[in-house]
Short mmCIF file of C-alpha atoms in Angstrom, two decimals:
data_model
loop_
_atom_site.label_atom_id
_atom_site.label_comp_id
_atom_site.label_asym_id
_atom_site.label_seq_id
_atom_site.Cartn_x
_atom_site.Cartn_y
_atom_site.Cartn_z
CA UNK A 553 0.11 0.02 0.25
CA UNK A 554 0.38 3.81 -0.39
CA UNK A 555 3.10 4.64 2.81
CA UNK A 556 1.64 8.54 1.84
CA UNK A 557 -2.00 8.48 2.75
CA UNK A 558 -4.50 7.22 5.30
CA UNK A 559 -5.40 3.89 4.10
CA UNK A 560 -8.76 4.13 4.63
CA UNK A 561 -9.00 5.97 1.80
CA UNK A 562 -7.32 3.70 0.18
CA UNK A 563 -9.31 0.72 0.79
CA UNK A 564 -12.33 2.63 -0.41
CA UNK A 565 -10.11 3.70 -3.46
CA UNK A 566 -9.43 -0.22 -4.45
CA UNK A 567 -12.94 -1.04 -3.90
CA UNK A 568 -14.50 2.18 -6.26
CA UNK A 569 -12.26 1.65 -8.98
CA UNK A 570 -13.52 -1.94 -8.49
CA UNK A 571 -16.60 -0.56 -9.20
CA UNK A 572 -15.41 2.04 -12.27
CA UNK A 573 -13.80 -1.54 -14.42
CA UNK A 574 -16.90 -3.08 -13.94
CA UNK A 575 -15.24 -6.14 -11.17
CA UNK A 576 -18.09 -5.40 -8.82
CA UNK A 577 -21.40 -4.17 -10.13
CA UNK A 578 -24.86 -2.82 -9.42
CA UNK A 579 -26.34 -4.97 -6.88
CA UNK A 580 -22.78 -7.79 -6.41
CA UNK A 581 -21.22 -8.02 -2.63
CA UNK A 582 -18.32 -6.42 -1.59
CA UNK A 583 -16.37 -8.12 -0.09
CA UNK A 584 -15.67 -8.60 4.21
CA UNK A 585 -13.58 -6.69 6.33
CA UNK A 586 -12.10 -9.75 7.30
CA UNK A 587 -11.35 -9.87 4.25
CA UNK A 588 -10.19 -7.48 2.71
CA UNK A 589 -7.83 -7.02 6.08
CA UNK A 590 -6.23 -10.57 4.86
CA UNK A 591 -5.50 -9.69 2.01
CA UNK A 592 -4.38 -6.31 2.37
CA UNK A 593 -2.41 -7.06 5.68
CA UNK A 594 -4.05 -4.19 7.12
CA UNK A 595 -5.59 -3.82 10.30
CA UNK A 596 -9.72 -4.71 10.06
CA UNK A 597 -10.68 -1.57 11.91
CA UNK A 598 -8.83 -0.36 9.13
CA UNK A 599 -10.73 -1.72 5.94
CA UNK A 600 -13.74 -1.99 7.83
CA UNK A 601 -13.55 2.31 8.44
CA UNK A 602 -13.22 2.61 4.43
CA UNK A 603 -15.83 0.26 3.79
CA UNK A 604 -18.24 2.27 6.03
CA UNK A 605 -16.75 5.88 4.32
CA UNK A 606 -18.40 3.87 1.12
CA UNK A 607 -21.91 2.53 2.56
CA UNK A 608 -21.88 7.51 4.17
CA UNK A 609 -21.00 8.58 0.63
CA UNK A 610 -23.94 5.96 -0.61
CA UNK A 611 -21.62 3.95 -2.71
CA UNK A 612 -22.05 0.22 -0.40
CA UNK A 613 -25.49 -0.24 0.95
CA UNK A 614 -25.63 -3.09 4.56
CA UNK A 615 -27.88 -6.29 4.54
CA UNK A 616 -28.49 -6.27 7.88
CA UNK A 617 -26.68 -10.60 8.06
CA UNK A 618 -24.73 -11.11 5.10
CA UNK A 619 -22.82 -7.91 3.98
CA UNK A 620 -21.99 -5.06 2.06
CA UNK A 621 -23.28 -4.85 -1.79
CA UNK A 622 -22.79 -2.45 -4.18
CA UNK A 623 -25.52 0.33 -4.95
CA UNK A 624 -27.15 0.41 -7.88
CA UNK A 625 -26.21 3.57 -9.38
CA UNK A 626 -22.68 2.89 -7.54
CA UNK A 627 -20.44 3.38 -11.38
CA UNK A 628 -21.66 6.95 -11.53
CA UNK A 629 -21.45 8.56 -7.91
CA UNK A 630 -18.17 7.24 -8.32
CA UNK A 631 -17.73 8.86 -12.53
CA UNK A 632 -18.99 11.70 -11.18
CA UNK A 633 -16.48 12.15 -8.17
CA UNK A 634 -14.21 10.77 -10.47
CA UNK A 635 -14.66 13.43 -13.39
CA UNK A 636 -14.92 15.85 -10.41
CA UNK A 637 -10.85 14.40 -8.74
CA UNK A 638 -9.63 14.64 -12.02
CA UNK A 639 -9.12 19.13 -12.82
CA UNK A 640 -7.74 18.50 -8.85
CA UNK A 641 -5.03 15.79 -9.64
CA UNK A 642 -4.24 15.89 -13.44
CA UNK A 643 -4.72 19.21 -14.34
CA UNK A 644 -3.57 21.48 -11.97
CA UNK A 645 -0.16 19.37 -11.38
CA UNK A 646 0.45 19.15 -15.15
CA UNK A 647 0.16 22.90 -15.59
CA UNK A 648 2.13 24.15 -12.67
CA UNK A 649 5.07 21.42 -14.28
CA UNK A 650 4.57 23.85 -18.01
CA UNK A 651 5.08 26.46 -16.16
CA UNK A 652 7.91 25.41 -14.58
CA UNK A 653 9.30 24.55 -18.38
CA UNK A 654 7.99 27.99 -19.77
CA UNK A 655 5.89 26.04 -21.65
CA UNK A 656 1.75 28.04 -21.72
CA UNK A 657 -1.80 26.51 -21.68
CA UNK A 658 -2.02 26.76 -25.75
CA UNK A 659 0.57 24.99 -26.02
CA UNK A 660 0.06 21.58 -23.54
CA UNK A 661 -3.64 21.47 -25.12
CA UNK A 662 -1.10 21.58 -29.19
CA UNK A 663 0.96 18.63 -26.52
CA UNK A 664 -2.08 16.72 -25.72
CA UNK A 665 -3.97 17.01 -28.87
CA UNK A 666 -0.82 16.41 -30.69
CA UNK A 667 -0.54 13.04 -28.12
CA UNK A 668 -4.29 12.06 -28.60
CA UNK A 669 -3.69 11.13 -32.15
CA UNK A 670 -0.54 8.79 -31.71
CA UNK A 671 -3.14 7.31 -29.86
CA UNK B 1135 -14.61 2.06 28.60
CA UNK B 1136 -10.76 1.97 27.83
CA UNK B 1137 -8.98 -2.06 28.67
CA UNK B 1138 -5.58 0.54 30.24
CA UNK B 1139 -6.44 3.30 31.95
CA UNK B 1140 -2.78 5.49 32.63
CA UNK B 1141 -2.67 8.63 34.38
CA UNK B 1142 0.04 10.96 35.18
CA UNK B 1143 2.29 7.27 36.07
CA UNK B 1144 6.02 7.90 37.30
CA UNK B 1145 8.37 4.85 38.09
CA UNK B 1146 12.27 5.61 39.74
CA UNK B 1147 15.08 3.12 40.22
CA UNK B 1148 17.74 5.24 42.06
CA UNK B 1149 18.90 7.80 40.41
CA UNK B 1150 17.18 6.95 37.47
CA UNK B 1151 14.45 8.48 36.50
CA UNK B 1152 12.14 5.18 33.90
CA UNK B 1153 8.65 6.81 32.66
CA UNK B 1154 7.70 9.96 33.85
CA UNK B 1155 4.45 11.58 34.36
CA UNK B 1156 2.64 9.10 31.89
CA UNK B 1157 -0.45 9.58 31.33
CA UNK B 1158 -2.85 6.99 28.55
CA UNK B 1159 -5.75 5.30 27.64
CA UNK B 1160 -6.30 1.67 25.19
CA UNK B 1161 -8.97 1.53 24.69
CA UNK B 1162 -10.46 -2.69 23.88
CA UNK B 1163 -10.70 -4.88 20.37
CA UNK B 1164 -7.93 -2.74 19.25
CA UNK B 1165 -3.84 -3.27 18.38
CA UNK B 1166 -1.73 -0.92 20.37
CA UNK B 1167 2.11 -0.26 18.57
CA UNK B 1168 4.16 0.85 21.75
CA UNK B 1169 7.68 1.98 19.96
CA UNK B 1170 10.43 3.97 20.40
CA UNK B 1171 13.88 3.20 21.43
CA UNK B 1172 15.45 0.32 23.46
CA UNK B 1173 15.38 2.11 27.05
CA UNK B 1174 12.45 4.27 25.75
CA UNK B 1175 10.71 3.03 28.86
CA UNK B 1176 8.29 0.20 27.14
CA UNK B 1177 9.36 -2.48 28.56
CA UNK B 1178 9.01 -0.73 32.25
CA UNK B 1179 5.25 -0.01 31.37
CA UNK B 1180 4.63 -3.00 30.25
CA UNK B 1181 5.76 -4.70 33.81
CA UNK B 1182 3.83 -1.99 35.76
CA UNK B 1183 0.18 -2.64 33.08
CA UNK B 1184 1.31 -6.99 34.27
CA UNK B 1185 2.10 -6.86 37.56
CA UNK B 1186 5.51 -7.49 38.05
CA UNK B 1187 6.59 -4.41 38.94
CA UNK B 1188 4.78 -1.05 40.86
CA UNK B 1189 4.50 2.44 40.24
CA UNK B 1190 6.20 5.07 42.38
CA UNK B 1191 3.12 7.86 41.61
CA UNK B 1192 0.32 7.94 39.32
CA UNK B 1193 -2.32 5.89 38.76
CA UNK B 1194 -2.12 2.70 36.97
CA UNK B 1195 -6.15 0.71 35.49
CA UNK B 1196 -6.10 -1.99 34.02
CA UNK B 1197 -9.27 -3.21 33.20
CA UNK B 1198 -10.76 -1.06 35.79
CA UNK B 1199 -8.58 -1.67 38.91
CA UNK B 1200 -4.86 -1.49 39.89
CA UNK B 1201 -3.10 -4.75 38.01
CA UNK B 1202 -0.66 -5.35 41.28
CA UNK B 1203 -1.29 -8.29 43.21
CA UNK B 1204 -4.77 -8.78 41.64
CA UNK B 1205 -5.81 -12.08 40.66
CA UNK B 1206 -8.67 -10.54 38.55
CA UNK B 1207 -7.01 -8.34 35.63
CA UNK B 1208 -3.80 -10.33 36.19
CA UNK B 1209 -5.76 -13.64 34.43
CA UNK B 1210 -6.51 -11.74 32.03
CA UNK B 1211 -3.68 -10.72 30.79
CA UNK B 1212 -0.70 -12.23 28.86
CA UNK B 1213 2.86 -10.81 29.64
CA UNK B 1214 5.11 -12.73 26.27
CA UNK B 1215 8.29 -11.07 27.17
CA UNK B 1216 11.02 -9.89 25.21
CA UNK B 1217 13.20 -13.15 26.27
CA UNK B 1218 10.88 -14.87 28.16
CA UNK B 1219 12.10 -18.13 30.98
CA UNK B 1220 11.22 -20.71 30.92
CA UNK B 1221 11.96 -23.60 33.74
CA UNK B 1222 15.25 -25.31 32.26
CA UNK B 1223 14.00 -28.78 32.06
CA UNK B 1224 11.06 -28.37 29.83
CA UNK B 1225 10.51 -29.25 26.34
CA UNK B 1226 8.23 -27.10 23.94
CA UNK B 1227 5.31 -29.12 24.13
CA UNK B 1228 5.76 -28.81 28.65
CA UNK B 1229 5.89 -24.92 28.03
CA UNK B 1230 2.62 -25.39 25.93
CA UNK B 1231 0.76 -28.00 28.41
CA UNK B 1232 2.03 -25.08 31.61
CA UNK B 1233 0.69 -21.93 29.21
CA UNK B 1234 -2.68 -24.25 29.22
CA UNK B 1235 -3.27 -24.39 32.30
CA UNK B 1236 -1.97 -20.68 32.86
CA UNK B 1237 -4.10 -18.94 31.21
CA UNK B 1238 -8.13 -20.21 30.92
CA UNK B 1239 -8.99 -18.83 27.32
CA UNK B 1240 -6.06 -21.14 26.19
CA UNK B 1241 -7.02 -23.29 22.57
CA UNK B 1242 -5.34 -26.10 21.84
CA UNK B 1243 -5.74 -27.26 19.18
CA UNK B 1244 -4.74 -23.25 17.68
CA UNK B 1245 -1.86 -23.59 19.22
CA UNK B 1246 -1.07 -26.88 17.55
CA UNK B 1247 -1.50 -25.05 14.37
CA UNK B 1248 0.51 -22.30 15.21
CA UNK B 1249 3.26 -25.36 16.39
CA UNK B 1250 2.89 -25.93 12.82
CA UNK B 1251 2.77 -22.95 11.18
CA UNK B 1252 6.65 -22.38 12.91
CA UNK B 1253 7.57 -25.75 12.92
CA UNK B 1254 8.61 -26.07 16.61
CA UNK B 1255 10.59 -29.29 17.59
CA UNK B 1256 7.96 -30.43 20.49
CA UNK B 1257 10.49 -32.71 22.05
CA UNK B 1258 12.73 -30.36 22.18
CA UNK B 1259 14.31 -28.91 25.59
CA UNK B 1260 13.31 -24.91 25.63
CA UNK B 1261 17.16 -24.70 26.37
CA UNK B 1262 18.59 -26.17 23.14
CA UNK B 1263 16.42 -24.23 21.01
CA UNK B 1264 16.87 -21.33 18.62
CA UNK B 1265 17.43 -17.55 19.14
CA UNK B 1266 13.68 -17.92 16.51
CA UNK B 1267 13.12 -21.01 17.87
CA UNK B 1268 12.64 -19.47 21.42
CA UNK B 1269 10.68 -16.50 20.38
CA UNK B 1270 7.97 -18.81 18.35
CA UNK B 1271 7.14 -20.12 21.46
CA UNK B 1272 6.71 -16.05 22.87
CA UNK B 1273 4.01 -16.13 20.12
CA UNK B 1274 3.25 -19.59 20.09
CA UNK B 1275 1.45 -19.13 23.84
CA UNK B 1276 0.73 -15.16 23.14
CA UNK B 1277 -1.67 -15.72 19.79
CA UNK B 1278 -3.18 -18.95 21.35
CA UNK B 1279 -3.69 -17.24 25.14
CA UNK B 1280 -6.52 -15.31 23.16
CA UNK B 1281 -6.23 -13.26 26.35
CA UNK B 1282 -8.74 -10.12 26.61
CA UNK B 1283 -5.14 -8.12 27.04
CA UNK B 1284 -1.90 -9.60 25.16
CA UNK B 1285 0.85 -7.65 25.46
CA UNK B 1286 4.19 -9.33 23.33
CA UNK B 1287 7.54 -7.45 24.16
CA UNK B 1288 9.59 -7.95 20.81
CA UNK B 1289 8.59 -10.80 20.62
CA UNK B 1290 10.79 -11.67 17.49
CA UNK B 1291 14.17 -11.96 18.70
CA UNK B 1292 16.47 -14.11 15.87
CA UNK B 1293 12.73 -14.43 14.34
CA UNK B 1294 13.63 -14.30 10.26
CA UNK B 1295 11.78 -12.17 8.13
CA UNK B 1296 9.39 -14.78 6.39
CA UNK B 1297 8.80 -16.19 10.27
CA UNK B 1298 7.33 -12.15 11.18
CA UNK B 1299 5.19 -12.51 8.54
CA UNK B 1300 3.91 -15.80 9.56
CA UNK B 1301 3.30 -13.83 12.87
CA UNK B 1302 1.04 -10.98 11.83
CA UNK B 1303 0.00 -12.90 9.02
CA UNK B 1304 -2.06 -15.20 12.06
CA UNK B 1305 -2.29 -12.08 14.35
CA UNK B 1306 -4.82 -10.35 11.83
CA UNK B 1307 -6.36 -12.87 11.04
CA UNK B 1308 -7.10 -14.61 14.88
CA UNK B 1309 -7.70 -10.69 16.01
CA UNK B 1310 -10.42 -10.56 12.46
CA UNK B 1311 -11.90 -13.15 14.52
CA UNK B 1312 -11.64 -12.73 18.19
CA UNK B 1313 -10.77 -9.21 18.30
CA UNK B 1314 -8.94 -8.81 21.49
CA UNK B 1315 -6.61 -5.79 23.15
CA UNK B 1316 -2.54 -6.27 21.39
CA UNK B 1317 0.33 -4.62 22.55
CA UNK B 1318 3.58 -5.11 20.48
CA UNK B 1319 6.57 -2.82 21.65
CA UNK B 1320 8.98 -2.78 19.15
CA UNK B 1321 11.77 -1.89 16.31
CA UNK B 1322 10.66 -3.48 12.54
CA UNK B 1323 7.99 0.36 12.41
CA UNK B 1324 7.63 -0.04 8.62
CA UNK B 1325 6.58 -3.90 9.40
CA UNK B 1326 4.19 -3.08 12.15
CA UNK B 1327 3.25 0.14 10.34
CA UNK B 1328 -0.03 -1.74 8.30
CA UNK B 1329 -1.28 -3.87 12.04
CA UNK B 1330 -1.45 -1.31 14.62
CA UNK B 1331 -4.79 1.08 15.02
CA UNK B 1332 -2.97 3.50 17.43
CA UNK B 1333 0.64 4.19 18.34
CA UNK B 1334 1.97 5.24 21.20
CA UNK B 1335 5.79 6.80 20.74
CA UNK B 1336 7.10 6.31 23.77
CA UNK B 1337 10.74 8.91 24.97
CA UNK B 1338 12.62 9.01 27.62
CA UNK B 1339 10.51 7.67 30.16
CA UNK B 1340 7.75 9.99 27.92
CA UNK B 1341 5.21 10.14 25.47
CA UNK B 1342 5.50 11.57 22.43
CA UNK B 1343 2.79 10.26 20.28
CA UNK B 1344 -0.23 9.16 21.14
CA UNK B 1345 -2.66 8.83 18.38
CA UNK B 1346 -4.48 6.45 15.70
CA UNK B 1347 -2.33 5.18 13.02
CA UNK B 1348 -3.62 6.27 9.77
CA UNK B 1349 -4.37 9.51 10.54
CA UNK B 1350 -0.63 9.56 10.76
CA UNK B 1351 -0.30 8.40 7.76
CA UNK B 1352 0.29 11.00 4.68
CA UNK B 1353 0.43 14.29 7.96
CA UNK B 1354 4.14 14.91 7.93
CA UNK B 1355 5.43 15.35 4.85
CA UNK B 1356 9.63 16.62 3.15
CA UNK B 1357 9.82 19.83 1.37
CA UNK B 1358 12.01 20.17 -1.21
CA UNK B 1359 12.63 23.18 -3.42
CA UNK B 1360 14.59 26.29 -3.21
CA UNK B 1361 15.42 27.47 0.24
CA UNK B 1362 13.28 30.81 -0.01
CA UNK B 1363 10.19 28.74 -1.46
CA UNK B 1364 10.40 25.74 0.65
CA UNK B 1365 10.60 28.58 3.64
CA UNK B 1366 7.25 30.00 2.66
CA UNK B 1367 5.24 26.73 1.93
CA UNK B 1368 6.40 25.27 5.86
CA UNK B 1369 5.87 29.24 6.95
CA UNK B 1370 3.98 28.11 9.97
CA UNK B 1371 4.32 24.89 10.16
CA UNK B 1372 6.11 22.46 12.84
CA UNK B 1373 9.58 20.85 11.21
CA UNK B 1374 10.82 18.27 13.18
CA UNK B 1375 14.24 18.83 10.41
CA UNK B 1376 15.62 21.22 7.51
CA UNK B 1377 18.58 20.69 5.89
CA UNK B 1378 20.26 22.46 3.15
CA UNK B 1379 22.66 22.39 -0.12
CA UNK B 1380 23.45 25.15 -2.44
CA UNK B 1381 19.84 27.09 -2.36
CA UNK B 1382 17.94 24.06 -2.03
CA UNK B 1383 15.97 22.75 1.59
CA UNK B 1384 14.42 20.01 2.32
CA UNK B 1385 12.38 19.82 5.68
CA UNK B 1386 10.72 17.57 7.59
CA UNK B 1387 7.03 19.16 8.69
CA UNK B 1388 4.88 18.04 10.95
CA UNK B 1389 1.56 18.61 9.05
CA UNK B 1390 1.16 19.37 5.51
CA UNK B 1391 0.61 22.54 4.66
CA UNK B 1392 -2.77 23.94 3.52
CA UNK B 1393 -1.58 26.77 1.23
CA UNK B 1394 -0.95 25.01 -2.55
CA UNK B 1395 2.83 23.10 -3.03
CA UNK B 1396 3.83 26.04 -5.68
CA UNK B 1397 7.94 25.78 -6.70
CA UNK B 1398 7.98 22.75 -3.79
CA UNK B 1399 7.64 19.12 -4.73
CA UNK B 1400 6.50 17.11 -1.05
CA UNK B 1401 6.94 13.87 -0.24
CA UNK B 1402 4.34 11.93 2.55
CA UNK B 1403 6.85 10.36 5.27
CA UNK B 1404 5.89 7.06 6.40
CA UNK B 1405 5.26 6.19 10.07
CA UNK B 1406 8.53 5.00 10.37
CA UNK B 1407 10.50 8.19 8.95
CA UNK B 1408 8.17 10.35 10.96
CA UNK B 1409 8.38 8.01 14.26
CA UNK B 1410 12.84 8.69 13.67
CA UNK B 1411 12.48 12.24 13.03
CA UNK B 1412 9.97 12.89 16.03
CA UNK B 1413 11.99 10.42 18.45
CA UNK B 1414 15.38 13.01 17.39
CA UNK B 1415 13.90 16.25 17.83
CA UNK B 1416 12.55 14.85 22.04
CA UNK B 1417 15.55 14.53 22.26
CA UNK B 1418 18.27 17.35 24.18
CA UNK B 1419 20.96 18.57 22.03
#
C-alpha cells in the first residue's frame, strides 16, 4: 500500500476502482472487512473504516447479517467524483510543471492533441 | 471503557527515572503499537501494567482495577517478553502445557496449528532451541492464550522475515475473528505500520505521540525545492528537520500545510520516518 495516504482511503479507492472497471457490478457483494484486512495485510478496523466511508457516500449498502453490496447507481457516483477530482489531481500539476518549463496553456493543449492523435 | 488507563505514572529506580508522568488510555479490541528506542521505558510500562513491577506514583488501572497483586486483572492478561524465561528442563510441549493451565482462554487446537506453522520441534528441550525458535514459542503462547489483553514486548528476536510474516498474518487473522486488546512493542515500525490501529511513542520515559495510526499516515511530509519557496510553504508549520544545500532546502514538516505547493515538491513521510524524526527532536541537543 502507498505509504503516504490514509489506508482507509486507499481501501475505499480500490473498491471504487473495481466498481468503475466493472469488476464489482451493481448489487454484487463486496469482500468482507476481514477478507480485505487479510488480503491487504492491514488492520481490520482500518479496512472497516474504508468500507463504511463508501456506505456513507451511498456507494455501498448493507444487507443486515449478510454483508456489503454495490449500490445500483454506484458506478455513476464514482465516475462523477473521479471526474471532479481529475482537474485537481492531474490538470493542476500538469500546468504547474508546464509553467516551470515555460510552456503556456496553449502549448499544453497542442501537446495533448498531438499525443491524442498518436494513440 | 478503556482497557488500560494510566494517569501521571512515574517510575523511579535509584537515580533513574524510567517513566515520567505518563498518561495513556488504551481502547479495547484494538492493536496498539508501542514504539520507542531501547531504554525509552516501554518494557517498564508493560511490566507495571502486568503487575510485575509497582509504580512509584500515579494511577494505573487495567480493566478498571489496579493490576498489582490482583488476580481478577492478571487472569485476563498475557505478557510475552523479549527474553521470556521457561523452566530450564522443559520441552516445548511442556512449556505449552504449562501455558494451557495458566491461561483460561487457551485454545489447544490453535496452539497445535501455530506450532506447525512455525515448525517448532515439540520434543526438544527449550534450552536447545535457537533464538528464533524461542521467540516462536512465545508467539505461539501469546496468540493461543487469547487473553483479553495481550502484550508482546519485542517478540521476534532471531525470527527471520518469513517467520515474522507468519506472526503478522496469524495475528491479524485471529484478531479479526476474536477481537481483543493487543499491545505490540517493536522496533520494526515499517513492518507493523499497517497492522496497528493506534500508535504510542515513548521516549525518555515520556509519551511523545498517542494517535490513530492511519491519521498519522500522510500527515507528515518532506518538502524540497528552492530555499525561499520551501520556507514560504513551510511557514507556520512545526518543522521536524531541516537541511540546506546550495540554495535548495529540504524540510520535514509534522503536518502538510493547507496552502498549494508553489514551486516545491512534497512527498509523504512514512510512519517510520515520522517516528524517527519525532524521537530525534525529543532528544536534548
